[in-house]
Amino acid sequence: PYVKELGRLATDGGLTFEAFVEFLLASALVPEIAAVLWDEAKAIAEEMPANTAELVDKFKQDGCFEMSYGSISTFFGGLEGLIGPPDPKMLPRMVYEHCNSDDSRQPIVATNYMTTT
């Protein structure tokens, strides 16, 4: 609630960044904010891998494929050479993909806004 109110004051109420900083420095909020930031920074640091090898291992998958270079014809064939040309009837194909395919009724959660489509 405080963040929304602050946003309203910043956009509608004419609160400037400088005035906000002065308010924080004059209030008792700075130690409280610092404590929250400190705890969160420590939690993030504890989750970080100890070294580069651990970081690389985090993204490795067992039984995964290994990348390799293709031929020059593969390069010039592009995506169309790998999966075929696009369907020229784009709108009906989009309707099929989004409304009629086997997985079109599965909910998808967007991780950035946590919205379900």
PDB file of N, CA and C in Angstrom, residues 17-115:
ATOM      1  N   PHE A  17      11.910  13.418  -6.338  1.00  0.00           N
ATOM      2  CA  PHE A  17      12.845  12.432  -5.801  1.00  0.00           C
ATOM      3  C   PHE A  17      13.667  13.043  -4.665  1.00  0.00           C
ATOM      4  N   GLU A  18      14.115  14.268  -4.860  1.00  0.00           N
ATOM      5  CA  GLU A  18      14.920  14.935  -3.844  1.00  0.00           C
ATOM      6  C   GLU A  18      14.142  15.095  -2.545  1.00  0.00           C
ATOM      7  N   ALA A  19      12.863  15.486  -2.636  1.00  0.00           N
ATOM      8  CA  ALA A  19      12.027  15.637  -1.444  1.00  0.00           C
ATOM      9  C   ALA A  19      11.821  14.285  -0.760  1.00  0.00           C
ATOM     10  N   PHE A  20      11.684  13.245  -1.549  1.00  0.00           N
ATOM     11  CA  PHE A  20      11.519  11.909  -0.984  1.00  0.00           C
ATOM     12  C   PHE A  20      12.773  11.484  -0.221  1.00  0.00           C
ATOM     13  N   VAL A  21      13.947  11.733  -0.801  1.00  0.00           N
ATOM     14  CA  VAL A  21      15.208  11.399  -0.126  1.00  0.00           C
ATOM     15  C   VAL A  21      15.321  12.178   1.173  1.00  0.00           C
ATOM     16  N   GLU A  22      14.995  13.475   1.165  1.00  0.00           N
ATOM     17  CA  GLU A  22      15.038  14.277   2.392  1.00  0.00           C
ATOM     18  C   GLU A  22      14.092  13.705   3.445  1.00  0.00           C
ATOM     19  N   PHE A  23      12.897  13.292   3.021  1.00  0.00           N
ATOM     20  CA  PHE A  23      11.939  12.696   3.948  1.00  0.00           C
ATOM     21  C   PHE A  23      12.511  11.431   4.585  1.00  0.00           C
ATOM     22  N   LEU A  24      13.109  10.565   3.755  1.00  0.00           N
ATOM     23  CA  LEU A  24      13.684   9.335   4.296  1.00  0.00           C
ATOM     24  C   LEU A  24      14.805   9.606   5.285  1.00  0.00           C
ATOM     25  N   LEU A  25      15.672  10.551   4.943  1.00  0.00           N
ATOM     26  CA  LEU A  25      16.793  10.859   5.825  1.00  0.00           C
ATOM     27  C   LEU A  25      16.325  11.459   7.144  1.00  0.00           C
ATOM     28  N   ALA A  26      15.242  12.204   7.117  1.00  0.00           N
ATOM     29  CA  ALA A  26      14.735  12.838   8.333  1.00  0.00           C
ATOM     30  C   ALA A  26      13.879  11.893   9.170  1.00  0.00           C
ATOM     31  N   SER A  27      13.455  10.801   8.591  1.00  0.00           N
ATOM     32  CA  SER A  27      12.565   9.878   9.311  1.00  0.00           C
ATOM     33  C   SER A  27      13.357   8.740   9.931  1.00  0.00           C
ATOM     34  N   ALA A  28      12.642   7.908  10.654  1.00  0.00           N
ATOM     35  CA  ALA A  28      13.260   6.726  11.265  1.00  0.00           C
ATOM     36  C   ALA A  28      13.158   5.519  10.343  1.00  0.00           C
ATOM     37  N   LEU A  29      12.785   5.729   9.093  1.00  0.00           N
ATOM     38  CA  LEU A  29      12.584   4.613   8.177  1.00  0.00           C
ATOM     39  C   LEU A  29      13.883   4.050   7.619  1.00  0.00           C
ATOM     40  N   VAL A  30      14.929   4.859   7.560  1.00  0.00           N
ATOM     41  CA  VAL A  30      16.172   4.413   6.933  1.00  0.00           C
ATOM     42  C   VAL A  30      16.714   3.143   7.586  1.00  0.00           C
ATOM     43  N   PRO A  31      16.816   3.058   8.927  1.00  0.00           N
ATOM     44  CA  PRO A  31      17.305   1.804   9.517  1.00  0.00           C
ATOM     45  C   PRO A  31      16.415   0.603   9.196  1.00  0.00           C
ATOM     46  N   GLU A  32      15.097   0.819   9.156  1.00  0.00           N
ATOM     47  CA  GLU A  32      14.182  -0.280   8.845  1.00  0.00           C
ATOM     48  C   GLU A  32      14.361  -0.744   7.395  1.00  0.00           C
ATOM     49  N   ILE A  33      14.475   0.193   6.481  1.00  0.00           N
ATOM     50  CA  ILE A  33      14.689  -0.142   5.074  1.00  0.00           C
ATOM     51  C   ILE A  33      16.035  -0.838   4.910  1.00  0.00           C
ATOM     52  N   ALA A  34      17.054  -0.317   5.582  1.00  0.00           N
ATOM     53  CA  ALA A  34      18.383  -0.921   5.505  1.00  0.00           C
ATOM     54  C   ALA A  34      18.362  -2.347   6.029  1.00  0.00           C
ATOM     55  N   ALA A  35      17.619  -2.610   7.087  1.00  0.00           N
ATOM     56  CA  ALA A  35      17.541  -3.963   7.650  1.00  0.00           C
ATOM     57  C   ALA A  35      16.914  -4.933   6.653  1.00  0.00           C
ATOM     58  N   VAL A  36      15.851  -4.507   5.988  1.00  0.00           N
ATOM     59  CA  VAL A  36      15.199  -5.364   4.989  1.00  0.00           C
ATOM     60  C   VAL A  36      16.147  -5.621   3.825  1.00  0.00           C
ATOM     61  N   LEU A  37      16.781  -4.567   3.331  1.00  0.00           N
ATOM     62  CA  LEU A  37      17.716  -4.737   2.215  1.00  0.00           C
ATOM     63  C   LEU A  37      18.876  -5.641   2.606  1.00  0.00           C
ATOM     64  N   TRP A  38      19.381  -5.479   3.815  1.00  0.00           N
ATOM     65  CA  TRP A  38      20.508  -6.300   4.289  1.00  0.00           C
ATOM     66  C   TRP A  38      20.123  -7.775   4.340  1.00  0.00           C
ATOM     67  N   ASP A  39      18.952  -8.072   4.911  1.00  0.00           N
ATOM     68  CA  ASP A  39      18.502  -9.469   5.013  1.00  0.00           C
ATOM     69  C   ASP A  39      18.301 -10.085   3.632  1.00  0.00           C
ATOM     70  N   GLU A  40      17.718  -9.326   2.716  1.00  0.00           N
ATOM     71  CA  GLU A  40      17.491  -9.844   1.365  1.00  0.00           C
ATOM     72  C   GLU A  40      18.809 -10.049   0.625  1.00  0.00           C
ATOM     73  N   ALA A  41      19.758  -9.129   0.806  1.00  0.00           N
ATOM     74  CA  ALA A  41      21.061  -9.276   0.154  1.00  0.00           C
ATOM     75  C   ALA A  41      21.791 -10.510   0.674  1.00  0.00           C
ATOM     76  N   LYS A  42      21.707 -10.764   1.972  1.00  0.00           N
ATOM     77  CA  LYS A  42      22.336 -11.957   2.541  1.00  0.00           C
ATOM     78  C   LYS A  42      21.677 -13.226   2.008  1.00  0.00           C
ATOM     79  N   ALA A  43      20.351 -13.218   1.892  1.00  0.00           N
ATOM     80  CA  ALA A  43      19.645 -14.390   1.375  1.00  0.00           C
ATOM     81  C   ALA A  43      20.045 -14.675  -0.069  1.00  0.00           C
ATOM     82  N   ILE A  44      20.172 -13.633  -0.873  1.00  0.00           N
ATOM     83  CA  ILE A  44      20.595 -13.803  -2.264  1.00  0.00           C
ATOM     84  C   ILE A  44      22.017 -14.344  -2.315  1.00  0.00           C
ATOM     85  N   ALA A  45      22.895 -13.797  -1.478  1.00  0.00           N
ATOM     86  CA  ALA A  45      24.289 -14.242  -1.469  1.00  0.00           C
ATOM     87  C   ALA A  45      24.402 -15.711  -1.060  1.00  0.00           C
ATOM     88  N   GLU A  46      23.561 -16.167  -0.155  1.00  0.00           N
ATOM     89  CA  GLU A  46      23.588 -17.570   0.277  1.00  0.00           C
ATOM     90  C   GLU A  46      23.134 -18.505  -0.832  1.00  0.00           C
ATOM     91  N   GLU A  47      22.281 -18.019  -1.722  1.00  0.00           N
ATOM     92  CA  GLU A  47      21.791 -18.842  -2.822  1.00  0.00           C
ATOM     93  C   GLU A  47      22.771 -18.890  -3.995  1.00  0.00           C
ATOM     94  N   MET A  48      23.708 -17.965  -4.023  1.00  0.00           N
ATOM     95  CA  MET A  48      24.660 -17.895  -5.127  1.00  0.00           C
ATOM     96  C   MET A  48      25.636 -19.062  -5.054  1.00  0.00           C
ATOM     97  N   PRO A  49      26.038 -19.600  -6.190  1.00  0.00           N
ATOM     98  CA  PRO A  49      27.038 -20.666  -6.188  1.00  0.00           C
ATOM     99  C   PRO A  49      28.384 -20.142  -5.689  1.00  0.00           C
ATOM    100  N   ALA A  50      29.152 -21.054  -5.091  1.00  0.00           N
ATOM    101  CA  ALA A  50      30.429 -20.659  -4.500  1.00  0.00           C
ATOM    102  C   ALA A  50      31.467 -20.310  -5.562  1.00  0.00           C
ATOM    103  N   ASN A  51      31.389 -20.943  -6.731  1.00  0.00           N
ATOM    104  CA  ASN A  51      32.388 -20.688  -7.758  1.00  0.00           C
ATOM    105  C   ASN A  51      31.762 -20.873  -9.142  1.00  0.00           C
ATOM    106  N   THR A  52      32.541 -20.628 -10.165  1.00  0.00           N
ATOM    107  CA  THR A  52      32.049 -20.702 -11.544  1.00  0.00           C
ATOM    108  C   THR A  52      31.619 -22.111 -11.915  1.00  0.00           C
ATOM    109  N   ALA A  53      32.349 -23.115 -11.430  1.00  0.00           N
ATOM    110  CA  ALA A  53      32.006 -24.503 -11.762  1.00  0.00           C
ATOM    111  C   ALA A  53      30.610 -24.850 -11.249  1.00  0.00           C
ATOM    112  N   GLU A  54      30.290 -24.400 -10.042  1.00  0.00           N
ATOM    113  CA  GLU A  54      28.948 -24.658  -9.503  1.00  0.00           C
ATOM    114  C   GLU A  54      27.884 -23.940 -10.320  1.00  0.00           C
ATOM    115  N   LEU A  55      28.195 -22.737 -10.779  1.00  0.00           N
ATOM    116  CA  LEU A  55      27.249 -21.992 -11.598  1.00  0.00           C
ATOM    117  C   LEU A  55      26.990 -22.713 -12.918  1.00  0.00           C
ATOM    118  N   VAL A  56      28.043 -23.221 -13.545  1.00  0.00           N
ATOM    119  CA  VAL A  56      27.899 -23.957 -14.805  1.00  0.00           C
ATOM    120  C   VAL A  56      27.102 -25.233 -14.566  1.00  0.00           C
ATOM    121  N   ASP A  57      27.391 -25.950 -13.477  1.00  0.00           N
ATOM    122  CA  ASP A  57      26.678 -27.191 -13.164  1.00  0.00           C
ATOM    123  C   ASP A  57      25.181 -26.957 -12.969  1.00  0.00           C
ATOM    124  N   LYS A  58      24.823 -25.769 -12.498  1.00  0.00           N
ATOM    125  CA  LYS A  58      23.414 -25.445 -12.263  1.00  0.00           C
ATOM    126  C   LYS A  58      22.599 -25.569 -13.549  1.00  0.00           C
ATOM    127  N   PHE A  59      23.235 -25.235 -14.679  1.00  0.00           N
ATOM    128  CA  PHE A  59      22.508 -25.219 -15.946  1.00  0.00           C
ATOM    129  C   PHE A  59      22.750 -26.455 -16.806  1.00  0.00           C
ATOM    130  N   LYS A  60      23.561 -27.367 -16.339  1.00  0.00           N
ATOM    131  CA  LYS A  60      23.788 -28.606 -17.081  1.00  0.00           C
ATOM    132  C   LYS A  60      22.609 -29.545 -16.871  1.00  0.00           C
ATOM    133  N   GLN A  61      22.316 -30.331 -17.874  1.00  0.00           N
ATOM    134  CA  GLN A  61      21.263 -31.328 -17.763  1.00  0.00           C
ATOM    135  C   GLN A  61      21.829 -32.664 -18.207  1.00  0.00           C
ATOM    136  N   ASP A  62      21.610 -33.677 -17.387  1.00  0.00           N
ATOM    137  CA  ASP A  62      22.068 -35.007 -17.759  1.00  0.00           C
ATOM    138  C   ASP A  62      21.220 -35.550 -18.908  1.00  0.00           C
ATOM    139  N   GLY A  63      21.856 -36.310 -19.781  1.00  0.00           N
ATOM    140  CA  GLY A  63      21.138 -36.911 -20.899  1.00  0.00           C
ATOM    141  C   GLY A  63      20.744 -35.905 -21.952  1.00  0.00           C
ATOM    142  N   CYS A  64      21.331 -34.759 -21.913  1.00  0.00           N
ATOM    143  CA  CYS A  64      21.002 -33.701 -22.860  1.00  0.00           C
ATOM    144  C   CYS A  64      21.801 -33.903 -24.146  1.00  0.00           C
ATOM    145  N   PHE A  65      21.418 -33.229 -25.199  1.00  0.00           N
ATOM    146  CA  PHE A  65      22.141 -33.344 -26.461  1.00  0.00           C
ATOM    147  C   PHE A  65      23.370 -32.442 -26.443  1.00  0.00           C
ATOM    148  N   GLU A  66      24.275 -32.700 -27.355  1.00  0.00           N
ATOM    149  CA  GLU A  66      25.454 -31.858 -27.494  1.00  0.00           C
ATOM    150  C   GLU A  66      25.353 -31.115 -28.811  1.00  0.00           C
ATOM    151  N   MET A  67      25.611 -29.829 -28.750  1.00  0.00           N
ATOM    152  CA  MET A  67      25.536 -29.009 -29.955  1.00  0.00           C
ATOM    153  C   MET A  67      26.671 -29.367 -30.904  1.00  0.00           C
ATOM    154  N   SER A  68      26.405 -29.236 -32.201  1.00  0.00           N
ATOM    155  CA  SER A  68      27.446 -29.465 -33.191  1.00  0.00           C
ATOM    156  C   SER A  68      27.170 -28.561 -34.390  1.00  0.00           C
ATOM    157  N   TYR A  69      28.192 -28.337 -35.172  1.00  0.00           N
ATOM    158  CA  TYR A  69      28.048 -27.531 -36.373  1.00  0.00           C
ATOM    159  C   TYR A  69      27.386 -28.357 -37.468  1.00  0.00           C
ATOM    160  N   GLY A  70      26.541 -27.684 -38.244  1.00  0.00           N
ATOM    161  CA  GLY A  70      25.949 -28.342 -39.395  1.00  0.00           C
ATOM    162  C   GLY A  70      26.749 -28.034 -40.646  1.00  0.00           C
ATOM    163  N   SER A  71      26.260 -28.533 -41.730  1.00  0.00           N
ATOM    164  CA  SER A  71      26.944 -28.301 -43.007  1.00  0.00           C
ATOM    165  C   SER A  71      26.585 -26.917 -43.543  1.00  0.00           C
ATOM    166  N   ILE A  72      27.237 -26.522 -44.589  1.00  0.00           N
ATOM    167  CA  ILE A  72      26.968 -25.232 -45.218  1.00  0.00           C
ATOM    168  C   ILE A  72      25.562 -25.220 -45.823  1.00  0.00           C
ATOM    169  N   SER A  73      25.108 -26.375 -46.315  1.00  0.00           N
ATOM    170  CA  SER A  73      23.747 -26.431 -46.867  1.00  0.00           C
ATOM    171  C   SER A  73      22.702 -26.287 -45.757  1.00  0.00           C
ATOM    172  N   THR A  74      23.008 -26.805 -44.585  1.00  0.00           N
ATOM    173  CA  THR A  74      22.098 -26.626 -43.446  1.00  0.00           C
ATOM    174  C   THR A  74      22.011 -25.150 -43.085  1.00  0.00           C
ATOM    175  N   PHE A  75      23.162 -24.487 -43.084  1.00  0.00           N
ATOM    176  CA  PHE A  75      23.194 -23.061 -42.764  1.00  0.00           C
ATOM    177  C   PHE A  75      22.340 -22.267 -43.747  1.00  0.00           C
ATOM    178  N   PHE A  76      22.547 -22.475 -45.039  1.00  0.00           N
ATOM    179  CA  PHE A  76      21.818 -21.713 -46.037  1.00  0.00           C
ATOM    180  C   PHE A  76      20.368 -22.171 -46.184  1.00  0.00           C
ATOM    181  N   GLY A  77      20.056 -23.380 -45.720  1.00  0.00           N
ATOM    182  CA  GLY A  77      18.670 -23.850 -45.745  1.00  0.00           C
ATOM    183  C   GLY A  77      17.819 -23.133 -44.711  1.00  0.00           C
ATOM    184  N   GLY A  78      18.474 -22.664 -43.657  1.00  0.00           N
ATOM    185  CA  GLY A  78      17.772 -21.913 -42.624  1.00  0.00           C
ATOM    186  C   GLY A  78      16.716 -22.732 -41.914  1.00  0.00           C
ATOM    187  N   LEU A  79      15.828 -22.039 -41.259  1.00  0.00           N
ATOM    188  CA  LEU A  79      14.761 -22.677 -40.505  1.00  0.00           C
ATOM    189  C   LEU A  79      13.801 -23.429 -41.421  1.00  0.00           C
ATOM    190  N   GLU A  80      13.572 -22.881 -42.593  1.00  0.00           N
ATOM    191  CA  GLU A  80      12.677 -23.527 -43.552  1.00  0.00           C
ATOM    192  C   GLU A  80      13.223 -24.885 -43.980  1.00  0.00           C
ATOM    193  N   GLY A  81      14.540 -24.994 -44.076  1.00  0.00           N
ATOM    194  CA  GLY A  81      15.156 -26.263 -44.431  1.00  0.00           C
ATOM    195  C   GLY A  81      15.022 -27.303 -43.321  1.00  0.00           C
ATOM    196  N   LEU A  82      14.892 -26.855 -42.085  1.00  0.00           N
ATOM    197  CA  LEU A  82      14.771 -27.785 -40.960  1.00  0.00           C
ATOM    198  C   LEU A  82      13.330 -28.202 -40.685  1.00  0.00           C
ATOM    199  N   ILE A  83      12.403 -27.231 -40.717  1.00  0.00           N
ATOM    200  CA  ILE A  83      11.027 -27.563 -40.326  1.00  0.00           C
ATOM    201  C   ILE A  83      10.010 -27.365 -41.435  1.00  0.00           C
ATOM    202  N   GLY A  84      10.461 -26.887 -42.580  1.00  0.00           N
ATOM    203  CA  GLY A  84       9.548 -26.710 -43.696  1.00  0.00           C
ATOM    204  C   GLY A  84       9.058 -25.280 -43.810  1.00  0.00           C
ATOM    205  N   PRO A  85       8.380 -24.976 -44.894  1.00  0.00           N
ATOM    206  CA  PRO A  85       7.906 -23.612 -45.114  1.00  0.00           C
ATOM    207  C   PRO A  85       6.705 -23.290 -44.217  1.00  0.00           C
ATOM    208  N   PRO A  86       6.467 -22.012 -43.957  1.00  0.00           N
ATOM    209  CA  PRO A  86       5.288 -21.642 -43.157  1.00  0.00           C
ATOM    210  C   PRO A  86       4.008 -21.870 -43.945  1.00  0.00           C
ATOM    211  N   ASP A  87       2.926 -22.065 -43.222  1.00  0.00           N
ATOM    212  CA  ASP A  87       1.621 -22.233 -43.854  1.00  0.00           C
ATOM    213  C   ASP A  87       1.190 -20.884 -44.426  1.00  0.00           C
ATOM    214  N   PRO A  88       0.890 -20.810 -45.730  1.00  0.00           N
ATOM    215  CA  PRO A  88       0.515 -19.520 -46.316  1.00  0.00           C
ATOM    216  C   PRO A  88      -0.825 -18.995 -45.804  1.00  0.00           C
ATOM    217  N   LYS A  89      -1.667 -19.877 -45.267  1.00  0.00           N
ATOM    218  CA  LYS A  89      -2.953 -19.449 -44.710  1.00  0.00           C
ATOM    219  C   LYS A  89      -2.739 -19.202 -43.209  1.00  0.00           C
ATOM    220  N   MET A  90      -2.124 -18.054 -42.908  1.00  0.00           N
ATOM    221  CA  MET A  90      -1.656 -17.799 -41.559  1.00  0.00           C
ATOM    222  C   MET A  90      -2.794 -17.675 -40.532  1.00  0.00           C
ATOM    223  N   LEU A  91      -3.833 -16.930 -40.810  1.00  0.00           N
ATOM    224  CA  LEU A  91      -4.886 -16.719 -39.829  1.00  0.00           C
ATOM    225  C   LEU A  91      -5.592 -18.024 -39.438  1.00  0.00           C
ATOM    226  N   PRO A  92      -6.021 -18.855 -40.387  1.00  0.00           N
ATOM    227  CA  PRO A  92      -6.634 -20.119 -39.980  1.00  0.00           C
ATOM    228  C   PRO A  92      -5.663 -20.999 -39.175  1.00  0.00           C
ATOM    229  N   ARG A  93      -4.390 -20.949 -39.533  1.00  0.00           N
ATOM    230  CA  ARG A  93      -3.398 -21.751 -38.806  1.00  0.00           C
ATOM    231  C   ARG A  93      -3.229 -21.245 -37.372  1.00  0.00           C
ATOM    232  N   MET A  94      -3.242 -19.916 -37.201  1.00  0.00           N
ATOM    233  CA  MET A  94      -3.143 -19.351 -35.853  1.00  0.00           C
ATOM    234  C   MET A  94      -4.351 -19.748 -35.017  1.00  0.00           C
ATOM    235  N   VAL A  95      -5.545 -19.703 -35.614  1.00  0.00           N
ATOM    236  CA  VAL A  95      -6.760 -20.107 -34.895  1.00  0.00           C
ATOM    237  C   VAL A  95      -6.646 -21.563 -34.470  1.00  0.00           C
ATOM    238  N   TYR A  96      -6.166 -22.419 -35.386  1.00  0.00           N
ATOM    239  CA  TYR A  96      -5.989 -23.827 -35.042  1.00  0.00           C
ATOM    240  C   TYR A  96      -4.991 -23.995 -33.891  1.00  0.00           C
ATOM    241  N   GLU A  97      -3.836 -23.361 -34.013  1.00  0.00           N
ATOM    242  CA  GLU A  97      -2.784 -23.495 -32.998  1.00  0.00           C
ATOM    243  C   GLU A  97      -3.264 -23.032 -31.628  1.00  0.00           C
ATOM    244  N   HIS A  98      -3.992 -21.915 -31.583  1.00  0.00           N
ATOM    245  CA  HIS A  98      -4.380 -21.325 -30.312  1.00  0.00           C
ATOM    246  C   HIS A  98      -5.706 -21.845 -29.763  1.00  0.00           C
ATOM    247  N   CYS A  99      -6.568 -22.385 -30.623  1.00  0.00           N
ATOM    248  CA  CYS A  99      -7.903 -22.771 -30.165  1.00  0.00           C
ATOM    249  C   CYS A  99      -8.224 -24.252 -30.326  1.00  0.00           C
ATOM    250  N   ASN A 100      -7.641 -24.934 -31.308  1.00  0.00           N
ATOM    251  CA  ASN A 100      -8.084 -26.284 -31.628  1.00  0.00           C
ATOM    252  C   ASN A 100      -7.028 -27.367 -31.452  1.00  0.00           C
ATOM    253  N   SER A 101      -5.783 -27.017 -31.197  1.00  0.00           N
ATOM    254  CA  SER A 101      -4.765 -28.058 -31.058  1.00  0.00           C
ATOM    255  C   SER A 101      -4.903 -28.754 -29.704  1.00  0.00           C
ATOM    256  N   ASP A 102      -4.234 -29.902 -29.556  1.00  0.00           N
ATOM    257  CA  ASP A 102      -4.380 -30.718 -28.355  1.00  0.00           C
ATOM    258  C   ASP A 102      -4.058 -29.970 -27.069  1.00  0.00           C
ATOM    259  N   ASP A 103      -3.090 -29.079 -27.108  1.00  0.00           N
ATOM    260  CA  ASP A 103      -2.681 -28.387 -25.889  1.00  0.00           C
ATOM    261  C   ASP A 103      -3.230 -26.970 -25.775  1.00  0.00           C
ATOM    262  N   SER A 104      -4.184 -26.604 -26.634  1.00  0.00           N
ATOM    263  CA  SER A 104      -4.664 -25.220 -26.629  1.00  0.00           C
ATOM    264  C   SER A 104      -5.488 -24.867 -25.395  1.00  0.00           C
ATOM    265  N   ARG A 105      -5.964 -25.837 -24.662  1.00  0.00           N
ATOM    266  CA  ARG A 105      -6.754 -25.568 -23.451  1.00  0.00           C
ATOM    267  C   ARG A 105      -5.902 -25.638 -22.175  1.00  0.00           C
ATOM    268  N   GLN A 106      -4.628 -25.941 -22.313  1.00  0.00           N
ATOM    269  CA  GLN A 106      -3.757 -25.968 -21.137  1.00  0.00           C
ATOM    270  C   GLN A 106      -3.470 -24.542 -20.696  1.00  0.00           C
ATOM    271  N   PRO A 107      -3.644 -24.255 -19.402  1.00  0.00           N
ATOM    272  CA  PRO A 107      -3.337 -22.891 -18.950  1.00  0.00           C
ATOM    273  C   PRO A 107      -1.833 -22.632 -18.973  1.00  0.00           C
ATOM    274  N   ILE A 108      -1.477 -21.422 -19.339  1.00  0.00           N
ATOM    275  CA  ILE A 108      -0.084 -20.988 -19.357  1.00  0.00           C
ATOM    276  C   ILE A 108       0.025 -19.814 -18.400  1.00  0.00           C
ATOM    277  N   VAL A 109       0.984 -19.877 -17.471  1.00  0.00           N
ATOM    278  CA  VAL A 109       1.189 -18.789 -16.512  1.00  0.00           C
ATOM    279  C   VAL A 109       2.417 -17.993 -16.942  1.00  0.00           C
ATOM    280  N   ALA A 110       2.198 -16.720 -17.231  1.00  0.00           N
ATOM    281  CA  ALA A 110       3.306 -15.829 -17.587  1.00  0.00           C
ATOM    282  C   ALA A 110       4.090 -15.516 -16.317  1.00  0.00           C
ATOM    283  N   THR A 111       5.372 -15.855 -16.317  1.00  0.00           N
ATOM    284  CA  THR A 111       6.159 -15.719 -15.083  1.00  0.00           C
ATOM    285  C   THR A 111       6.453 -14.283 -14.717  1.00  0.00           C
ATOM    286  N   ASN A 112       6.396 -13.353 -15.681  1.00  0.00           N
ATOM    287  CA  ASN A 112       6.707 -11.970 -15.333  1.00  0.00           C
ATOM    288  C   ASN A 112       5.567 -11.284 -14.595  1.00  0.00           C
ATOM    289  N   TYR A 113       4.310 -11.582 -14.931  1.00  0.00           N
ATOM    290  CA  TYR A 113       3.170 -10.943 -14.272  1.00  0.00           C
ATOM    291  C   TYR A 113       2.263 -11.946 -13.559  1.00  0.00           C
ATOM    292  N   MET A 114       2.597 -13.219 -13.636  1.00  0.00           N
ATOM    293  CA  MET A 114       1.820 -14.280 -13.004  1.00  0.00           C
ATOM    294  C   MET A 114       0.360 -14.261 -13.475  1.00  0.00           C
ATOM    295  N   THR A 115       0.152 -13.957 -14.743  1.00  0.00           N
ATOM    296  CA  THR A 115      -1.190 -14.005 -15.324  1.00  0.00           C
ATOM    297  C   THR A 115      -1.360 -15.337 -16.045  1.00  0.00           C
TER     298      THR A 115
END
